[in-house]
Short mmCIF file of C-alpha atoms in Angstrom, two decimals:
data_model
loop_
_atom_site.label_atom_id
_atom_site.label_comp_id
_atom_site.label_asym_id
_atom_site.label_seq_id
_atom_site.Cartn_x
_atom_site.Cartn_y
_atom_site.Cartn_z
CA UNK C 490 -40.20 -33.40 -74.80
CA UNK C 491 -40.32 -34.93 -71.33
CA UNK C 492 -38.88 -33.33 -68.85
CA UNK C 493 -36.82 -34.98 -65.98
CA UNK C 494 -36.90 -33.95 -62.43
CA UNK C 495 -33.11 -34.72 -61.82
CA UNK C 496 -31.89 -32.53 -65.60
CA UNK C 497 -33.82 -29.48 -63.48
CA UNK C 498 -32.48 -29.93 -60.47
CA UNK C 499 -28.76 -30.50 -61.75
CA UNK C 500 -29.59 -27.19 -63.97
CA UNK C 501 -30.38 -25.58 -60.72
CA UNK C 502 -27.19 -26.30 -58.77
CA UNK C 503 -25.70 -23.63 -60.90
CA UNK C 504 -28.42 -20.67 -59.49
CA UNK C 505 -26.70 -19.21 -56.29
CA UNK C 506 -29.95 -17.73 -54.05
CA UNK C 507 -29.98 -13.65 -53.94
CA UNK C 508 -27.75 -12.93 -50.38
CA UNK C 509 -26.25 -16.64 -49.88
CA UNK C 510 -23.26 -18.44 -50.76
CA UNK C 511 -24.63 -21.50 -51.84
CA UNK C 512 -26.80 -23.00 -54.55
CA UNK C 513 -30.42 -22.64 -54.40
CA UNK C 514 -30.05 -27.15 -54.27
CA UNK C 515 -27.74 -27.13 -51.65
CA UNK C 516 -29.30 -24.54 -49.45
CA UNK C 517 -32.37 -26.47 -49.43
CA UNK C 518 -34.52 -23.54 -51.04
CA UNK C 519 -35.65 -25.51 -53.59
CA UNK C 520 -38.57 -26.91 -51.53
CA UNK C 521 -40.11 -29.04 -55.06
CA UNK C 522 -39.63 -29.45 -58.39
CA UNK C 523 -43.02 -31.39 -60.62
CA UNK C 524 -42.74 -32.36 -64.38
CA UNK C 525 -45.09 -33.24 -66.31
CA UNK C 526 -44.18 -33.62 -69.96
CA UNK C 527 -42.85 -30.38 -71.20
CA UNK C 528 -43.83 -28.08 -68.12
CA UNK C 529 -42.05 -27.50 -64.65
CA UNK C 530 -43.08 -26.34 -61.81
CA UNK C 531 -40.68 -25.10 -59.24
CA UNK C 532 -41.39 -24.77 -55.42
CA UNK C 533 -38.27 -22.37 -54.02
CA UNK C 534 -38.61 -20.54 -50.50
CA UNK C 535 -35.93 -17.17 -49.98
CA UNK C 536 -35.13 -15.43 -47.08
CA UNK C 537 -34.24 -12.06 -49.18
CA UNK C 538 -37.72 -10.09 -48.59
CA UNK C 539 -36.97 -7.75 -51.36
CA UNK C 540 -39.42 -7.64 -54.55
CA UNK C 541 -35.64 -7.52 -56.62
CA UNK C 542 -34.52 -10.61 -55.22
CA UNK C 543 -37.39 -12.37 -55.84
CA UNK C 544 -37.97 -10.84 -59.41
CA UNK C 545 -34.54 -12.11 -59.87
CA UNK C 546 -34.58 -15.43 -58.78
CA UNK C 547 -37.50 -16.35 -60.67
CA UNK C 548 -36.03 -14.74 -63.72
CA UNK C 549 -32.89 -16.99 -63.04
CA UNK C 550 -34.75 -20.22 -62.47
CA UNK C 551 -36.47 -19.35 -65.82
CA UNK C 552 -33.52 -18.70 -68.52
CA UNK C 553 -31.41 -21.80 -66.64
CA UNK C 554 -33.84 -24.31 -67.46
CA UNK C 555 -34.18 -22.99 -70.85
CA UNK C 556 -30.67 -22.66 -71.62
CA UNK C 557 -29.42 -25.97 -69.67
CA UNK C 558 -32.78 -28.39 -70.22
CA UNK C 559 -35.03 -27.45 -73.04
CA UNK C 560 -35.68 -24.02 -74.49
CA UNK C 561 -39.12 -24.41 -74.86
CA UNK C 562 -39.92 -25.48 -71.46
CA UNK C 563 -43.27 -24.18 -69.98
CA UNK C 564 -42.00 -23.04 -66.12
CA UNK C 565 -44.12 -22.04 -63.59
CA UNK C 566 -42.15 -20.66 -60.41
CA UNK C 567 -43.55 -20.28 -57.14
CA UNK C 568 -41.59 -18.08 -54.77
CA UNK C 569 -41.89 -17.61 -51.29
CA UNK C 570 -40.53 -15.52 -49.20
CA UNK C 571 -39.23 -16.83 -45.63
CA UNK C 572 -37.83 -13.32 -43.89
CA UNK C 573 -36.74 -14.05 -40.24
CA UNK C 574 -39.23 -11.78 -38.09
CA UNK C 575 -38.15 -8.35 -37.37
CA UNK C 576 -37.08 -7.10 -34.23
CA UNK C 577 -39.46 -4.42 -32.54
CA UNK C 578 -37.97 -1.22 -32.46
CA UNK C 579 -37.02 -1.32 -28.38
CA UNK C 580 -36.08 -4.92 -28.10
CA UNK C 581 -35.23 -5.46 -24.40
CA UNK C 582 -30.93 -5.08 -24.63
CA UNK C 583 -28.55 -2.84 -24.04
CA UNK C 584 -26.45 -2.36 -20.58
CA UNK C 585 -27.23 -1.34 -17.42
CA UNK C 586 -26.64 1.95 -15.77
CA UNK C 587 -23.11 1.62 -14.19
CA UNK C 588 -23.55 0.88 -10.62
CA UNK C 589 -27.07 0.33 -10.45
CA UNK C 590 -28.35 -3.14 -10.85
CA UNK C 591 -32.52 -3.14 -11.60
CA UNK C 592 -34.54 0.23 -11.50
CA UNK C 593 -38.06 -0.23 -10.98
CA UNK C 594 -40.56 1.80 -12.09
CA UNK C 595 -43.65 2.16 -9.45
CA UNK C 596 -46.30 3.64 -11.89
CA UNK C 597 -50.23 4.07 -11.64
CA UNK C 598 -52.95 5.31 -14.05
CA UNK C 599 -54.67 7.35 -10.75
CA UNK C 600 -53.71 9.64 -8.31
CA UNK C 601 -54.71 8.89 -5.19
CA UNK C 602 -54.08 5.17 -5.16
CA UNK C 603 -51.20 5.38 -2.50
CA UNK C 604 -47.96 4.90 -5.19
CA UNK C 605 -45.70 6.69 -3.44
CA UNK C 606 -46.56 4.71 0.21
CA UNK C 607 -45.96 1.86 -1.77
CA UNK C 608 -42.30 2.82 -3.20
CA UNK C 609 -41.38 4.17 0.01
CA UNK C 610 -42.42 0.92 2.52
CA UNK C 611 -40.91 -1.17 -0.66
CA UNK C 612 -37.73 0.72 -0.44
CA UNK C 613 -37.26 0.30 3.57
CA UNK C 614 -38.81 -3.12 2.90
CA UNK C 615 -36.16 -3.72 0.63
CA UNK C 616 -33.13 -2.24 2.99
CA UNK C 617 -34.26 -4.11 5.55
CA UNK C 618 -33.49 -7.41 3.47
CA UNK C 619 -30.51 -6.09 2.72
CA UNK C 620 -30.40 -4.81 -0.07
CA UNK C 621 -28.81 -0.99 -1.47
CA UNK C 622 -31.62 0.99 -2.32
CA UNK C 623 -32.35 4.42 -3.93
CA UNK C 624 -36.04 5.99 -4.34
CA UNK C 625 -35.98 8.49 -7.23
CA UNK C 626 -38.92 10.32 -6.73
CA UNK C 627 -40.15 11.36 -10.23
CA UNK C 628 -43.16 13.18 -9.20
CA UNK C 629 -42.45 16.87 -10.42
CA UNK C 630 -45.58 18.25 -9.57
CA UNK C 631 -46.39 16.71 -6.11
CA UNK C 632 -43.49 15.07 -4.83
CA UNK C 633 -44.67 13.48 -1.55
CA UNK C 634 -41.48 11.37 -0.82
CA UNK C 635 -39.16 13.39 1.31
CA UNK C 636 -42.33 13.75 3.65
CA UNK C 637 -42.57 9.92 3.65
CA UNK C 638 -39.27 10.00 5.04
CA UNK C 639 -38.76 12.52 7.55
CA UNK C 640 -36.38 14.36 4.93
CA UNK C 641 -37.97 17.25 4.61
CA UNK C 642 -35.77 20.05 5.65
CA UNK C 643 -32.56 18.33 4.34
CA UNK C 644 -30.88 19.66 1.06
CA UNK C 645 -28.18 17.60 -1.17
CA UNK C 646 -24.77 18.46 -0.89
CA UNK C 647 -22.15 18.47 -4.04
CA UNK C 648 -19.86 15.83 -4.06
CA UNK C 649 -16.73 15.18 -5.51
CA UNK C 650 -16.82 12.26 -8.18
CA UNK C 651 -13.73 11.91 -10.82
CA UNK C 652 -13.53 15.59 -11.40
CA UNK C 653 -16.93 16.00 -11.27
CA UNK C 654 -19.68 17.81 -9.00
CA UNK C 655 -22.65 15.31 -8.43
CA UNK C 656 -25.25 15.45 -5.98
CA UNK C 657 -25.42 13.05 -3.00
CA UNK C 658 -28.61 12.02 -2.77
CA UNK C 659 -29.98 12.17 1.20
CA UNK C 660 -30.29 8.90 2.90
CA UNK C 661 -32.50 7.98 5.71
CA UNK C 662 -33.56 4.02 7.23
CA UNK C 663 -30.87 2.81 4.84
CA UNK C 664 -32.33 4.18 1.54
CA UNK C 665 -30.67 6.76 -0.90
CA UNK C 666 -33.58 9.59 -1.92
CA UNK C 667 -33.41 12.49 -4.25
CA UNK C 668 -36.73 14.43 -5.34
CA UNK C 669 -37.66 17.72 -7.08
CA UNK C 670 -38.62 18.73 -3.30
CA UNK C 671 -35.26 19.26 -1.57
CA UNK C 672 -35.26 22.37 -4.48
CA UNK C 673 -38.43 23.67 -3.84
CA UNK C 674 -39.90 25.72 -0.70
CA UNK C 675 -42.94 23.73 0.74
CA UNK C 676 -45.39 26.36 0.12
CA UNK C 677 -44.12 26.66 -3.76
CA UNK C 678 -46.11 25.37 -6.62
CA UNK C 679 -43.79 23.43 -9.94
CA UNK C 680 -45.20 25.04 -12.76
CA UNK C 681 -43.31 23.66 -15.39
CA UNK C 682 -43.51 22.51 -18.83
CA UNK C 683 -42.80 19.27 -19.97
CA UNK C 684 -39.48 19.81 -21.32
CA UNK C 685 -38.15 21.85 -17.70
CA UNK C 686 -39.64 18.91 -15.77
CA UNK C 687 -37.90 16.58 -18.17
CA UNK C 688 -34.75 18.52 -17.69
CA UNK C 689 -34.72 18.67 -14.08
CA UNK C 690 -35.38 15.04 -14.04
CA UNK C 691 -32.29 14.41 -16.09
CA UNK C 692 -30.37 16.05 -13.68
CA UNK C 693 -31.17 14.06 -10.56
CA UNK C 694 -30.78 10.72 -12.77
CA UNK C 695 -27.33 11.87 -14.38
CA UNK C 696 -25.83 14.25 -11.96
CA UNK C 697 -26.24 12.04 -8.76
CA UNK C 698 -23.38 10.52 -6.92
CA UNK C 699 -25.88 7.17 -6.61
CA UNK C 700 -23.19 4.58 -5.81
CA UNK C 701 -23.84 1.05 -5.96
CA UNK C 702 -27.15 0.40 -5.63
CA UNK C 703 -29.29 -2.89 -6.35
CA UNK C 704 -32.60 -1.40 -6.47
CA UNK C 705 -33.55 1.81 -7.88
CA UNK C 706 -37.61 2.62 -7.66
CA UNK C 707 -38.84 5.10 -9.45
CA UNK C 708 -41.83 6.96 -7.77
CA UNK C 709 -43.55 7.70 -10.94
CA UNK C 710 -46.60 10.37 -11.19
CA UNK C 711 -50.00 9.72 -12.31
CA UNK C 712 -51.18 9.10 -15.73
CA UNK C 713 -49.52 7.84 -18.63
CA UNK C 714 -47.15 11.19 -20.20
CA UNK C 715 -44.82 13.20 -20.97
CA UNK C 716 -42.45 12.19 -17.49
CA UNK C 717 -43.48 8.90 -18.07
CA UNK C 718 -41.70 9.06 -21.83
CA UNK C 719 -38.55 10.89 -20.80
CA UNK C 720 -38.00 8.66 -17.57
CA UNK C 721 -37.88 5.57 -20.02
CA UNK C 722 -35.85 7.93 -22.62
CA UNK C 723 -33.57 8.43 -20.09
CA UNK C 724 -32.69 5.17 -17.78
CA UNK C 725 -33.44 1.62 -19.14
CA UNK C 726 -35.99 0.41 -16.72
CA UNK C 727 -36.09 -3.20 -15.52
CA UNK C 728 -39.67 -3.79 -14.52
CA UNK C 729 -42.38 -1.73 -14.06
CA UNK C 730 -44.64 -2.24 -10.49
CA UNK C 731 -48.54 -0.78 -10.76
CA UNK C 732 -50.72 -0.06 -7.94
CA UNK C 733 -54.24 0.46 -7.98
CA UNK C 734 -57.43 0.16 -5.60
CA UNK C 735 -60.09 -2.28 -6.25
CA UNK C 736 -62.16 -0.17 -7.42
CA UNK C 737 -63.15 -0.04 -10.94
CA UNK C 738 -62.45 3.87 -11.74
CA UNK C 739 -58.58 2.84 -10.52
CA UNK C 740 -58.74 -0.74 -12.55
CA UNK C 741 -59.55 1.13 -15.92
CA UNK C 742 -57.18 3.54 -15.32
CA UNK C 743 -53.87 1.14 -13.78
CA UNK C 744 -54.82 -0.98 -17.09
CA UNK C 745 -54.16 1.97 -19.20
CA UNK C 746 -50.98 1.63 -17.32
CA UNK C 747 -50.21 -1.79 -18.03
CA UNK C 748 -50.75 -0.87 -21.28
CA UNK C 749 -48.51 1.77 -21.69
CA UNK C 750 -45.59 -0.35 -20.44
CA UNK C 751 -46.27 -3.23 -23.07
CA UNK C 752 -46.71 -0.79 -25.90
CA UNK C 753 -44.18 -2.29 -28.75
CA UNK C 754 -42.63 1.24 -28.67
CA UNK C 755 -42.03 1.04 -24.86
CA UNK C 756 -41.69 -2.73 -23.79
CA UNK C 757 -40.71 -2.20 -20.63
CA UNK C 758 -41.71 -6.14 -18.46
CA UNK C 759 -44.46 -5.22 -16.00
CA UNK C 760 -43.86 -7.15 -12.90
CA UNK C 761 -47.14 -7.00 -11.39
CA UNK C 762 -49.92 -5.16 -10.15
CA UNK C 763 -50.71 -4.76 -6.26
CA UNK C 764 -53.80 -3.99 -4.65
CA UNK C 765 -53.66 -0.81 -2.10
CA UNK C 766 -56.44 -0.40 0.45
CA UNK C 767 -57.80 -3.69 -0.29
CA UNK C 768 -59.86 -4.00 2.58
CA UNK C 769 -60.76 -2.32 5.96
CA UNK C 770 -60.13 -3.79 9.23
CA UNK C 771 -61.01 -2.02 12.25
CA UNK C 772 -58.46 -2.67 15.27
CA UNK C 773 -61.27 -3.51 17.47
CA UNK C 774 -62.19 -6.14 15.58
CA UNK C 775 -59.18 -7.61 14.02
CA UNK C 776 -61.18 -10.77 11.91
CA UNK C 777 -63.60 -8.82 10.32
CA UNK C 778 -62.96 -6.99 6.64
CA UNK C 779 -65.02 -4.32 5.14
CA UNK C 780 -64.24 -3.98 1.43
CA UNK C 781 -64.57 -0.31 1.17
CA UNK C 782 -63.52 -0.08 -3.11
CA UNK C 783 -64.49 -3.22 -4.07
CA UNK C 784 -63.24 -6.60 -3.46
CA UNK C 785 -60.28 -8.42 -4.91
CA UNK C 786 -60.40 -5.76 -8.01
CA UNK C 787 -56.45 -5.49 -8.82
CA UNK C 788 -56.48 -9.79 -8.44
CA UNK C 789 -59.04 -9.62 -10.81
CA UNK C 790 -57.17 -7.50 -13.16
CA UNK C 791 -53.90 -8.92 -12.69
CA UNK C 792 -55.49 -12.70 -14.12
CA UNK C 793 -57.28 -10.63 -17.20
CA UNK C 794 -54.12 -9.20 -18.11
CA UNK C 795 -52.05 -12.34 -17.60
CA UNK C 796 -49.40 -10.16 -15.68
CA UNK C 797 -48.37 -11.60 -11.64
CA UNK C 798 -50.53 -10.63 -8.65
CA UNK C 799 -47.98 -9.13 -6.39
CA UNK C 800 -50.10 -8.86 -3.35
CA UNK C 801 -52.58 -6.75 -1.51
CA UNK C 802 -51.99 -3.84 1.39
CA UNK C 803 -55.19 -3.50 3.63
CA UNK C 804 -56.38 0.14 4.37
CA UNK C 805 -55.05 1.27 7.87
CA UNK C 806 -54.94 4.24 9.41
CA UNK C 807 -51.32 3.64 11.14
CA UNK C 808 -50.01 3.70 7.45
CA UNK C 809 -51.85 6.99 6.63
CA UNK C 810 -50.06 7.93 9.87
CA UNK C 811 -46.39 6.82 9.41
CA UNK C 812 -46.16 8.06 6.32
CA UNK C 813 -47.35 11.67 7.20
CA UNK C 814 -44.99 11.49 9.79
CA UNK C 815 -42.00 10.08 7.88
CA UNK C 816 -41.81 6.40 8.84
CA UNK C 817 -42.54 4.12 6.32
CA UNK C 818 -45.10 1.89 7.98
CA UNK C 819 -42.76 -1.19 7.13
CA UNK C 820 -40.50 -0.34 9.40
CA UNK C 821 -43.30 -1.52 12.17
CA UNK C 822 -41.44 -4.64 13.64
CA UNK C 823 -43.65 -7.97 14.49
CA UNK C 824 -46.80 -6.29 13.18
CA UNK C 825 -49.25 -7.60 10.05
CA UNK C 826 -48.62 -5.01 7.96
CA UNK C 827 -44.50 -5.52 7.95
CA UNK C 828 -45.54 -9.19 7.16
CA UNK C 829 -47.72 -7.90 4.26
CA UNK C 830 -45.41 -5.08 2.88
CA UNK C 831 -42.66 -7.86 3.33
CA UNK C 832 -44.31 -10.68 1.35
CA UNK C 833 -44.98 -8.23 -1.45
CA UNK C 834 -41.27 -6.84 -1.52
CA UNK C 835 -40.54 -10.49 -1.20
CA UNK C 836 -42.63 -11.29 -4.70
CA UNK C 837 -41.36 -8.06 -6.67
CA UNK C 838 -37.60 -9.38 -5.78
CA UNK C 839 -38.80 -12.90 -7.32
CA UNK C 840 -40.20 -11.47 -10.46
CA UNK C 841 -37.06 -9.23 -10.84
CA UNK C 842 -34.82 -12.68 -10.32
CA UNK C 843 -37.36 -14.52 -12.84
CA UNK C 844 -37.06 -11.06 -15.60
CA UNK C 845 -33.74 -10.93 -15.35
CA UNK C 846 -33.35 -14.98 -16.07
CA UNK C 847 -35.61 -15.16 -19.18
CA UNK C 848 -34.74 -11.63 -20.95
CA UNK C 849 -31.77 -9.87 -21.47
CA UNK C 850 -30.75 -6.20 -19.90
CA UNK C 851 -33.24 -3.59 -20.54
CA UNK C 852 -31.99 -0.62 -22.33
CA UNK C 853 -33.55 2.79 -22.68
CA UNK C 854 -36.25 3.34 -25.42
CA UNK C 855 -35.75 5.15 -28.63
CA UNK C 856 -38.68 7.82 -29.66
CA UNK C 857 -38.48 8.61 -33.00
CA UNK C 858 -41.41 10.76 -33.99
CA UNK C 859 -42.29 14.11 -32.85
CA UNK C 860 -45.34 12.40 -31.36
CA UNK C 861 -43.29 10.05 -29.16
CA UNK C 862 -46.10 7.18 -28.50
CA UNK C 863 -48.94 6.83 -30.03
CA UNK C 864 -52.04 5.35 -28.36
CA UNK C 865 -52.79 1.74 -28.45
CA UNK C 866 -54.98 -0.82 -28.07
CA UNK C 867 -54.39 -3.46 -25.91
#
């Protein structure tokens, strides 16, 4: 018997595909049908990925054609299977933290790179604009920011807030601070485990009286960890900044950090990488520059990566100096480094505007293995 292509198609308007409402015709899943003679072949595409609904659907398209054509029909049915792509595990959604509009994460692979100057002149950088800022300085083990500004000696004091005793972070050149240090004694040493730092963090995130703030930054510590992973557990992070040197024992290790921030587990955006102690200048002679660690490194880096170049910070000895004396070198008026510390702020605020346009809100990540994140290749 010859078969017709229009008996097996009319034959197949009565097949409803496994998980739709409408006939495998209809739906347009049934992609071809060929005859020749006595055999069919059938071309359908389904969007169920499950070995029963496809088992099913061929077994369908087999005993209709039989039943409603020609009984001894030779069939041959190709099934594909069309599942829309999963979503990774921490797609960027969720809401924001009440009151706080984009917290920042200022992260490096290496100590020593100048992190924490960098939060702290972004965060008066950012004030100045402005803007209501907060500097949450995450560094358990050497927290370095209530030095940076001149805070020292000052302690918290319990507020108030709907029934409820929160901390008030201290404020100084119109940024909000809280760090591990305001609990410790100078002299004292944080010899913690991970899951008392994590806990301690917790409690300046969740039991702070922040307020409305546009810009949190996060003064992350070195490495890639165990803080790292219950920061992000904790607070959905907007963008992550990295700093590093030019040189390339920094660049291997700030990649690392890149890395950790586009893990599929994490995927937190990284809004660029900018280059600390780029060059030297001597004041004496303002137009020359001595690249101590290597030149244009973190540039370099930033292109390889195909993350933004946020800018560069030359090495000076005036911002080794404000900061040990608790003045955020930013705060220098009419001077090149408040231009420089200015343009960068300037490009982080840009990226933020740019994240915030093309993805939607960030929301904390979800580790579900005792393992938390395993390492990757990138």
């Amino acid at each position: 018997m010859k078969l017709n292509k229009k008996d097996i198609l009319t034959a197949l308007e009565s097949i409803t595909v496994p998980g739709e409402g409408q006939n495998m015709v209809e739906s347009g899943a049934v992609k071809n049908v060929v005859t020749f003679g006595d055999e069919v072949i059938v071309e359908i595409t389904i969007n169920n990925p499950s070995l029963q609904a496809k088992k099913r659907t061929e077994v369908d398209i087999l005993k209709t054609i039989h039943e409603k054509v020609y009984e001894k029909a030779k069939i041959t049915v190709n099934v594909k299977v069309d599942a829309p792509e999963k979503p990774k595990a921490n797609v960027i959604k969720g809401k924001p933290v009440p009151g706080i509009n984009n917290i920042i994460a200022v992260a490096s692979g290496k100590g020593g790179v100048g992190k924490s100057t960098v939060t702290a002149n972004l965060a008066v950088s950012l004030a100045k604009m402005g803007f209501k800022v907060g500097v949450l300085d995450a560094d358990i083990y050497g927290p370095s920011i209530p030095i940076m500004f001149d805070v020292v000696a000052e302690k918290p004091l319990a507020v108030n807030v709907e029934g409820k005793s929160k901390m008030k972070p201290i404020e100084n050149y119109g940024v909000k601070v809280l760090s591990i240090g305001f609990f410790t004694q100078p002299n004292q040493a944080v010899v913690w485990r991970g899951p008392m730092a994590a806990k301690a963090l917790n409690q300046m995130i969740f039991d702070a009286h922040w307020g409305e703030l546009d810009f949190l930054l996060l003064d992350l510590p070195p490495g890639t960890g165990d803080i790292h992973l219950s920061i992000m557990q904790s607070l959905p992070i907007t963008g992550s900044v990295i700093v590093s040197t030019p040189q390339n024992v920094a660049l291997a290790d700030a990649k690392k950090g890149v890395a950790m921030f586009q893990q599929e587990s994490i995927n937190v955006p990284v809004l660029g990488l900018i280059e600390n102690m780029a060059y030297f200048t001597p004041a004496e002679l303002p137009d020359n520059k001595y690249f101590i660690f290597g030149k244009e490194g973190a540039k370099n880096l930033a292109l390889d990566l195909k993350v933004p170049f946020l800018g560069e910070i030359p090495l000076v000895q005036s911002i080794r100096e404000a900061g040990d004396i608790g003045r955020p070198a930013a705060l220098q008026t009419d001077t090149p480094l408040e231009k420089a510390f200015e343009k960068i702020t300037q490009n982080v605020v840009q990226e933020v505007v740019k994240r915030n346009d093309d993805l939607p809100p960030t929301e904390a990540i979800k580790i579900t293995t005792m393992a938390g994140c395993s390492a990757v290749k990138k």
